[in-house]
XYZ file of C-alpha atoms in Angstrom:
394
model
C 9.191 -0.800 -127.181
C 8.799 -1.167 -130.860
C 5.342 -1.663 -132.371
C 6.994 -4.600 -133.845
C 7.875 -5.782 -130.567
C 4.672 -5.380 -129.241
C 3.158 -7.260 -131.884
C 5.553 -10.258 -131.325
C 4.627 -10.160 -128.017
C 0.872 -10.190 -128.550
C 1.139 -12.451 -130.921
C 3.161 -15.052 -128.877
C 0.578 -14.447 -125.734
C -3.026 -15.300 -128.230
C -1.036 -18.534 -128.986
C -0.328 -19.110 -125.554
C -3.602 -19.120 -124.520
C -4.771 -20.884 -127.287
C -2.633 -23.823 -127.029
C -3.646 -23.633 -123.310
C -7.770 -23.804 -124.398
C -6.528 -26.353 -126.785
C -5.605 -28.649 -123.451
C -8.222 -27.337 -121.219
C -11.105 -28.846 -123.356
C -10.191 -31.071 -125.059
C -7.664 -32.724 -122.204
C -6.091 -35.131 -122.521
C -4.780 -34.595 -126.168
C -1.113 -34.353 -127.306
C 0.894 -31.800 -129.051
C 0.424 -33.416 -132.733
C -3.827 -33.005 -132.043
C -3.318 -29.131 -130.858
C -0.932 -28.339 -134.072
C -3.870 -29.876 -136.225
C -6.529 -28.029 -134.525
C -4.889 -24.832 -134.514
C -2.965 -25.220 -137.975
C 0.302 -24.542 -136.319
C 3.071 -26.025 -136.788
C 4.531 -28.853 -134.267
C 7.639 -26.919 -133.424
C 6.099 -24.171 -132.325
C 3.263 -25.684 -130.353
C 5.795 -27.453 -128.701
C 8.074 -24.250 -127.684
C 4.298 -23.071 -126.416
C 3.846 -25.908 -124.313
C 7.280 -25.919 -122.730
C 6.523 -22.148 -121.904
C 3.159 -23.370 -120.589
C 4.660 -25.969 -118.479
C 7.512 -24.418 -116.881
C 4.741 -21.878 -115.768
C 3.144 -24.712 -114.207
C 0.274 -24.618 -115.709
C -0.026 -27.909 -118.044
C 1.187 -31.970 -116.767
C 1.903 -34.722 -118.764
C -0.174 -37.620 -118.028
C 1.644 -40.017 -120.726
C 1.452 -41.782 -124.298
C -1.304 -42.314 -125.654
C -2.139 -44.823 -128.541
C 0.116 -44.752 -131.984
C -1.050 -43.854 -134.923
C -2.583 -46.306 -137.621
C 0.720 -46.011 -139.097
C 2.764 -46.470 -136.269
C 5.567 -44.487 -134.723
C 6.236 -42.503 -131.453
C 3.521 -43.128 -129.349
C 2.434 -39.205 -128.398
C 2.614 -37.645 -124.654
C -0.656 -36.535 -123.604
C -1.524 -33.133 -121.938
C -3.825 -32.357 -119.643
C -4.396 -29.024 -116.901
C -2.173 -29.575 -113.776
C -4.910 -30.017 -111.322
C -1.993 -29.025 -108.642
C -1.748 -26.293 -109.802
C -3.698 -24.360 -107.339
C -7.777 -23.673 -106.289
C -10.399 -21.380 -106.470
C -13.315 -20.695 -103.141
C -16.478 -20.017 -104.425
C -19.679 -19.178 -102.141
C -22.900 -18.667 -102.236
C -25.174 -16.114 -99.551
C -28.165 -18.976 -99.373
C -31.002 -17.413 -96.791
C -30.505 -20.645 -94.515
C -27.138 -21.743 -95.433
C -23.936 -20.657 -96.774
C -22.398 -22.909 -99.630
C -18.572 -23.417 -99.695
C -16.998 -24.959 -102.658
C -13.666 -25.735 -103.752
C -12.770 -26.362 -107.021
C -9.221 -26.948 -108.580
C -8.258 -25.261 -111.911
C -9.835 -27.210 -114.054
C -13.160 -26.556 -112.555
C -13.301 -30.177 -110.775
C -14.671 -30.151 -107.419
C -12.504 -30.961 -104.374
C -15.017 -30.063 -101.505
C -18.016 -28.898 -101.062
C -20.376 -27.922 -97.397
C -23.179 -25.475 -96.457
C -22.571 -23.628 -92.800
C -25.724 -22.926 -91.059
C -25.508 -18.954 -91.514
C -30.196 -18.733 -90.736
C -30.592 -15.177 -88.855
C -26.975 -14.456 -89.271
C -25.513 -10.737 -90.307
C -22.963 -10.159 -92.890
C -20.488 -9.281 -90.031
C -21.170 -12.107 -88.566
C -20.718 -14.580 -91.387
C -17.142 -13.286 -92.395
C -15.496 -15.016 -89.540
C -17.390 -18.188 -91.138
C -16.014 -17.878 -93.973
C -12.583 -17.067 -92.892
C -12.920 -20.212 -91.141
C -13.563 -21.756 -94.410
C -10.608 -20.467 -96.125
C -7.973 -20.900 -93.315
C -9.413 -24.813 -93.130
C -9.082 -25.455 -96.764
C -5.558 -23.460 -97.026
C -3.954 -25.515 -93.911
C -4.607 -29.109 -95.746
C -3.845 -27.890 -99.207
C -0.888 -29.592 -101.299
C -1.052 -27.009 -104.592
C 1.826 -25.454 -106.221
C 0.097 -22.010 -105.857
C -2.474 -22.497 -103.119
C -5.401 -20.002 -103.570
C -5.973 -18.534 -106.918
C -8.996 -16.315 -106.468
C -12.559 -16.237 -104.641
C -16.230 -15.508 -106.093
C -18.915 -14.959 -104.169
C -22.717 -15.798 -105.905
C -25.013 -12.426 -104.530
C -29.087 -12.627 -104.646
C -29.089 -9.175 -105.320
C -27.267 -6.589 -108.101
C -23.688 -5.993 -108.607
C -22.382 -3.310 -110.418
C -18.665 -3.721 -110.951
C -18.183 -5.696 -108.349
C -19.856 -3.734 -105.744
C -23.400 -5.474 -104.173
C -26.078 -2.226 -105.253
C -29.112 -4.215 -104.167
C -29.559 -7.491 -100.888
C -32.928 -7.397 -100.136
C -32.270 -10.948 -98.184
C -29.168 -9.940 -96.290
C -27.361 -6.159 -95.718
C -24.093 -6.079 -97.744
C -23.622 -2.553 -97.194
C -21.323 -2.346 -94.023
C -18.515 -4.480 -95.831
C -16.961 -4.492 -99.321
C -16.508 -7.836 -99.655
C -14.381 -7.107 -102.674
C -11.827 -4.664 -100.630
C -11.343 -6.976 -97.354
C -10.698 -10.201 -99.227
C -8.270 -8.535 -101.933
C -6.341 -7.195 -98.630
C -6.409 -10.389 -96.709
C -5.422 -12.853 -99.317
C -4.009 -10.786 -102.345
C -6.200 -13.197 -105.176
C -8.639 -11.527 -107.072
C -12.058 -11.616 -105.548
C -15.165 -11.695 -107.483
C -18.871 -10.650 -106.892
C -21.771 -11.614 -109.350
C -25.381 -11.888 -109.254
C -26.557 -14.948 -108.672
C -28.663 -15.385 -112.085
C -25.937 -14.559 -113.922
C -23.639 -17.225 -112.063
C -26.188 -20.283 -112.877
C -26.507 -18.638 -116.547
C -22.630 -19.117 -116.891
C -22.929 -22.224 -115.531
C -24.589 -23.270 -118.331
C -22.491 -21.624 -121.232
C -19.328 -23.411 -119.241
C -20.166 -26.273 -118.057
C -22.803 -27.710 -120.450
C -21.079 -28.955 -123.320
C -24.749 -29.707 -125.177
C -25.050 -25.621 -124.645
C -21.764 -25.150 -126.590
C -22.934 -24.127 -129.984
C -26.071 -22.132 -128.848
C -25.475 -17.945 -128.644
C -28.324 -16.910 -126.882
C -29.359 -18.192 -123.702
C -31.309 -16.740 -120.603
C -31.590 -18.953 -116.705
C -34.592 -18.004 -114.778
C -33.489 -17.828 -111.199
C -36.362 -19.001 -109.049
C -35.132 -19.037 -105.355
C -36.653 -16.627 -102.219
C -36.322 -13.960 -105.265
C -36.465 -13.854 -109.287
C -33.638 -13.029 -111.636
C -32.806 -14.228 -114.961
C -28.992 -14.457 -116.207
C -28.628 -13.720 -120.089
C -26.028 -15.142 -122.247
C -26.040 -13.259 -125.455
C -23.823 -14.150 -128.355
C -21.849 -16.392 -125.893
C -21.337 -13.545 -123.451
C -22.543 -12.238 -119.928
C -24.895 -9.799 -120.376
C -24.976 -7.516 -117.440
C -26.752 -4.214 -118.472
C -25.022 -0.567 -117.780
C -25.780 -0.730 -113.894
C -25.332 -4.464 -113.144
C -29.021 -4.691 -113.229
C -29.881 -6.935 -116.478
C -32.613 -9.623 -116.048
C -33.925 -8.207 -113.102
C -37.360 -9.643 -114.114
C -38.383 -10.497 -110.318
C -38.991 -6.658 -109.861
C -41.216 -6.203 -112.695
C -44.679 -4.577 -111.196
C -47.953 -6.064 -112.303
C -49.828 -3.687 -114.651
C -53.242 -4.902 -113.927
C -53.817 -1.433 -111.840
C -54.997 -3.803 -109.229
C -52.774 -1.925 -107.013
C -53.300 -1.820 -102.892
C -50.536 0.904 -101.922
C -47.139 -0.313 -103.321
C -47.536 -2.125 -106.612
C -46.942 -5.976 -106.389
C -43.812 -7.509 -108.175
C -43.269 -10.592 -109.884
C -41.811 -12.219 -106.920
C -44.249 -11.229 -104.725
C -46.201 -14.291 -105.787
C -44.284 -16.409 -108.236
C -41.102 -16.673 -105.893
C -40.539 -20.008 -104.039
C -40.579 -18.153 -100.785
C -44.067 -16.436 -102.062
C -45.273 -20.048 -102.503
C -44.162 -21.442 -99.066
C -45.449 -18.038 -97.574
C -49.347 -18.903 -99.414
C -48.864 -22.347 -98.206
C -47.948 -21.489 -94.611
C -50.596 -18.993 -94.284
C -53.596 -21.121 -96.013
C -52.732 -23.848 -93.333
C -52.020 -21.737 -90.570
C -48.441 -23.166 -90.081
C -44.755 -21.803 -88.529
C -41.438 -21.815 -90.824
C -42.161 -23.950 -93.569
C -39.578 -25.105 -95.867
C -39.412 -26.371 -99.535
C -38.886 -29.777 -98.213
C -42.226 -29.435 -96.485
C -44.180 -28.115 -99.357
C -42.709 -31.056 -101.426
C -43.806 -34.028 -98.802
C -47.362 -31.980 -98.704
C -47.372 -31.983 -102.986
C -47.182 -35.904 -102.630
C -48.990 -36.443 -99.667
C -52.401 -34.803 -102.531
C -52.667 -31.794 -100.457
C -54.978 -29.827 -101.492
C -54.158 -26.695 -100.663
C -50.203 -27.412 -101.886
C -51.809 -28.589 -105.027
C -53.570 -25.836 -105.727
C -50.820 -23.028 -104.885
C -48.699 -24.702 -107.103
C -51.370 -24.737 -110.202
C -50.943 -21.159 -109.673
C -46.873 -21.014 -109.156
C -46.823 -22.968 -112.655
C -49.267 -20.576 -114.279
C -47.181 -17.595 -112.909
C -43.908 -19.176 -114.654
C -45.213 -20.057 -117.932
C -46.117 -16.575 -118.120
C -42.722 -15.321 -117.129
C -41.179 -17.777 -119.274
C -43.898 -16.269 -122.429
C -42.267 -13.057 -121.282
C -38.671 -13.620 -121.189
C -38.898 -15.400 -124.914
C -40.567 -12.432 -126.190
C -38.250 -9.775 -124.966
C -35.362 -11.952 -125.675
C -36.119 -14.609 -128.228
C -33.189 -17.050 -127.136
C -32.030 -20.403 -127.851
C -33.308 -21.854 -124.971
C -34.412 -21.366 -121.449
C -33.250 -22.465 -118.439
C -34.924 -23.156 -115.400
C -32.977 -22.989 -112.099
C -35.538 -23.519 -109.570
C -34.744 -26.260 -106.116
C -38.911 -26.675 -106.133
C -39.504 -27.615 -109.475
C -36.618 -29.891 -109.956
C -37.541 -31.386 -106.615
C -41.010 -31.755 -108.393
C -39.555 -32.324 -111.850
C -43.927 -33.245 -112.557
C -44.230 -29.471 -112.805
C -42.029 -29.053 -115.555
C -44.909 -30.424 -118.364
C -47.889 -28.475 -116.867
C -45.743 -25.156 -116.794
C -44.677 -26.271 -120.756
C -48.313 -27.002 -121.148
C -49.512 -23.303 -119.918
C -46.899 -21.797 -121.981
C -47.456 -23.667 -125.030
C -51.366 -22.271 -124.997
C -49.880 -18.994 -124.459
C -47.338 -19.097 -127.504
C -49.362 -21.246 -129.761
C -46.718 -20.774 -132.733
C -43.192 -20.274 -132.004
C -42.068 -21.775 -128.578
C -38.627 -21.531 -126.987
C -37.222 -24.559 -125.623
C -37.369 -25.300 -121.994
C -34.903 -26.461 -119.358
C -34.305 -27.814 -115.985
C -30.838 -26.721 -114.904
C -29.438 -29.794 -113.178
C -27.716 -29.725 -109.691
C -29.754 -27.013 -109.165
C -27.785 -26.269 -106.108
C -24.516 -26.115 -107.315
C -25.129 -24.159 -110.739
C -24.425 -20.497 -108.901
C -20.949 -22.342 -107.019
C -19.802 -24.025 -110.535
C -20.815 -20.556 -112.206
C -18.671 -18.275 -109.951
C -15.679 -21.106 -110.199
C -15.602 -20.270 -114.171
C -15.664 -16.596 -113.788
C -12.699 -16.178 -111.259
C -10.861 -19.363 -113.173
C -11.587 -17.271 -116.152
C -9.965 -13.898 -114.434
C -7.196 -15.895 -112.510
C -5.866 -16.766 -116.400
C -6.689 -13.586 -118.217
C -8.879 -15.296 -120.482
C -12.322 -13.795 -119.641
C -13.028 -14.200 -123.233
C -12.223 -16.841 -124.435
C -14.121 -20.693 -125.448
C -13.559 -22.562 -122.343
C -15.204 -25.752 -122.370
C -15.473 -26.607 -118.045
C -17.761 -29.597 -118.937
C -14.969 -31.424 -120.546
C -13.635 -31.746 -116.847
C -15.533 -34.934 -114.475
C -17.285 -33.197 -112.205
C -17.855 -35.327 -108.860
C -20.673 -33.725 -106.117
């Protein structure tokens, strides 16, 4: 093949996909709109679209309004939602979380499977479950396009390196869903899911190019976005900021980490003891908050202490945009959110980074993991794809 040829051929594929961004965020527009926005002209967008459609990948929905100076009323374009789905999980300590989301990142389903004391080996068959349920009612043109799976641990090209919650290292998740359903299958951190969550599906977070989600769950992570792109570090381990050791040479043994005592799980652990209590939850330590419990009250003065100062840390060493909290406590007890912007504007007096309560909190890691493996199932990893232009129904 000709350099020529090649060229043609690359050429003809970066339209492609632009054209196909064009309708993906910006849905539904017609075919005069995309030739404006991408200063092509009409002819050739529409050539593009037919090649887009007989792959099955675009719909018409139909006209839309005339122009001021009449004429053809256009055809508008939109992502064929039948076009096929995506799985995406997430390894919760107590539950499993199941979604299903169609191409456009919409969600069709979504559960959590009681998975509490269960091994890895003993949650595949769940999970198999899951898929084999989902795949016998589906009515797509291409059925299952790919899986992601949301890790609390590190991943290092798409191999788990670190589950301090639950042993990954008897399966390769990767390997044994590749084999069994022949999509590609994705592994991520879970920080780094919730921080593409917000580059994807936030459509305020659109023009930012620096952004970093603190991860506050049983452990600590924080997912950077830099320049508009994942940022995972050489080894998968980027934003690891949970297992950061105190410096204070206060040390008893093994020196403490950061989620030691600023993780929820630390919390509820403080709580539990102080009270002399059995298996409490987050829901627990939230009825004791509003019930003025004293001993809730205070641990929590000190959780919000703890993540101001983790928050003064991440802005120094990163100096972002903005800064996301992902944290089930706090935006169950939104009230915490001033007092921890309170302790951290004392500590940064001058210059303070914006701070952020992701929302639906629970589903940021699921929605995250959908836009990665949508991304990968197109081969468009890097391009400006704007999920939050899609309704998104929980």
């Amino acid at each position: 093949m000709s350099s020529a040829v090649r060229n043609r051929m690359q050429l003809h594929q970066q339209n492609i996909q632009s054209v196909f961004a064009e309708v993906f965020n910006h849905q539904p527009i017609s075919r005069i709109e995309i030739s404006r926005n991408l200063a092509l002209n009409k002819s050739t967008v529409s050539a593009l679209y037919r090649d887009l459609k007989d792959q099955g990948y675009v719909e018409e929905l139909g006209e839309g309004d005339a122009s001021n100076v009449g004429g053809r009323k256009p055809v508008l374009l939109a992502v064929n939602r039948k076009y096929g789905y995506t799985m995406n999980f997430d390894f919760g300590y107590r539950h499993l979380h199941v979604m299903q989301n169609n191409l456009s990142g919409d969600v069709l389903s979504y559960k959590q499977v009681n998975v509490k004391g269960l091994t890895l080996k003993q949650i595949l068959p769940l999970i198999d479950a899951e898929l084999e349920n989902i795949s016998a009612n589906d009515h797509s043109s291409h059925g299952l396009l790919g899986i992601s799976f949301a890790i609390h641990g590190t991943v290092d090209h798409n191999k788990v390196t670190y589950s301090p919650f639950l042993d990954m290292s008897q399966v390769d998740l990767e390997d044994y869903y590749t084999q069994k359903f022949q999509v590609p299958v994705l592994l991520e951190n879970e920080a780094n899911v919730s921080a593409v969550y917000e580059r994807d599906f936030n459509k305020a977070n659109e023009q930012l190019s620096n952004m970093v989600t603190i991860s506050i769950h049983r452990g600590i992570g924080a997912g950077l976005i830099i320049h508009q792109s994942l940022h995972r570090g050489i080894h998968g381990e980027a934003g690891e900021i949970g297992r950061s050791v105190s410096i204070d040479g206060n040390w008893d043994g093994e020196p403490r980490k950061v989620e030691d005592y600023c993780s929820e799980d630390a919390i509820i652990t403080q709580i539990q003891d102080q009270k002399h209590a059995d298996n409490m939850t987050r829901e627990d330590v939230v009825r004791l908050f509003k019930a003025d419990d004293q001993v809730t009250k205070s641990a929590l003065t000190g959780f919000v202490r703890n993540v101001a100062g983790i928050i003064y840390n991440v802005a120094n060493n990163f100096d972002p945009d903005v800064i996301f909290l992902n944290s089930p406590l706090i935006e169950a007890l939104p009230e915490l959110k001033p007092q921890i912007e309170s302790f951290y504007a004392q500590m940064a007096p001058s210059i303070r980074v914006p701070i952020k309560l992701t929302k639906n909190s629970h589903y940021a890691t699921l929605l995250g993991g959908c836009a990665l493996v949508t991304r990968e199932v197109l081969g468009m990893e890097d391009a400006k794809l704007n999920f939050g232009a899609q309704t998104v129904v929980l």
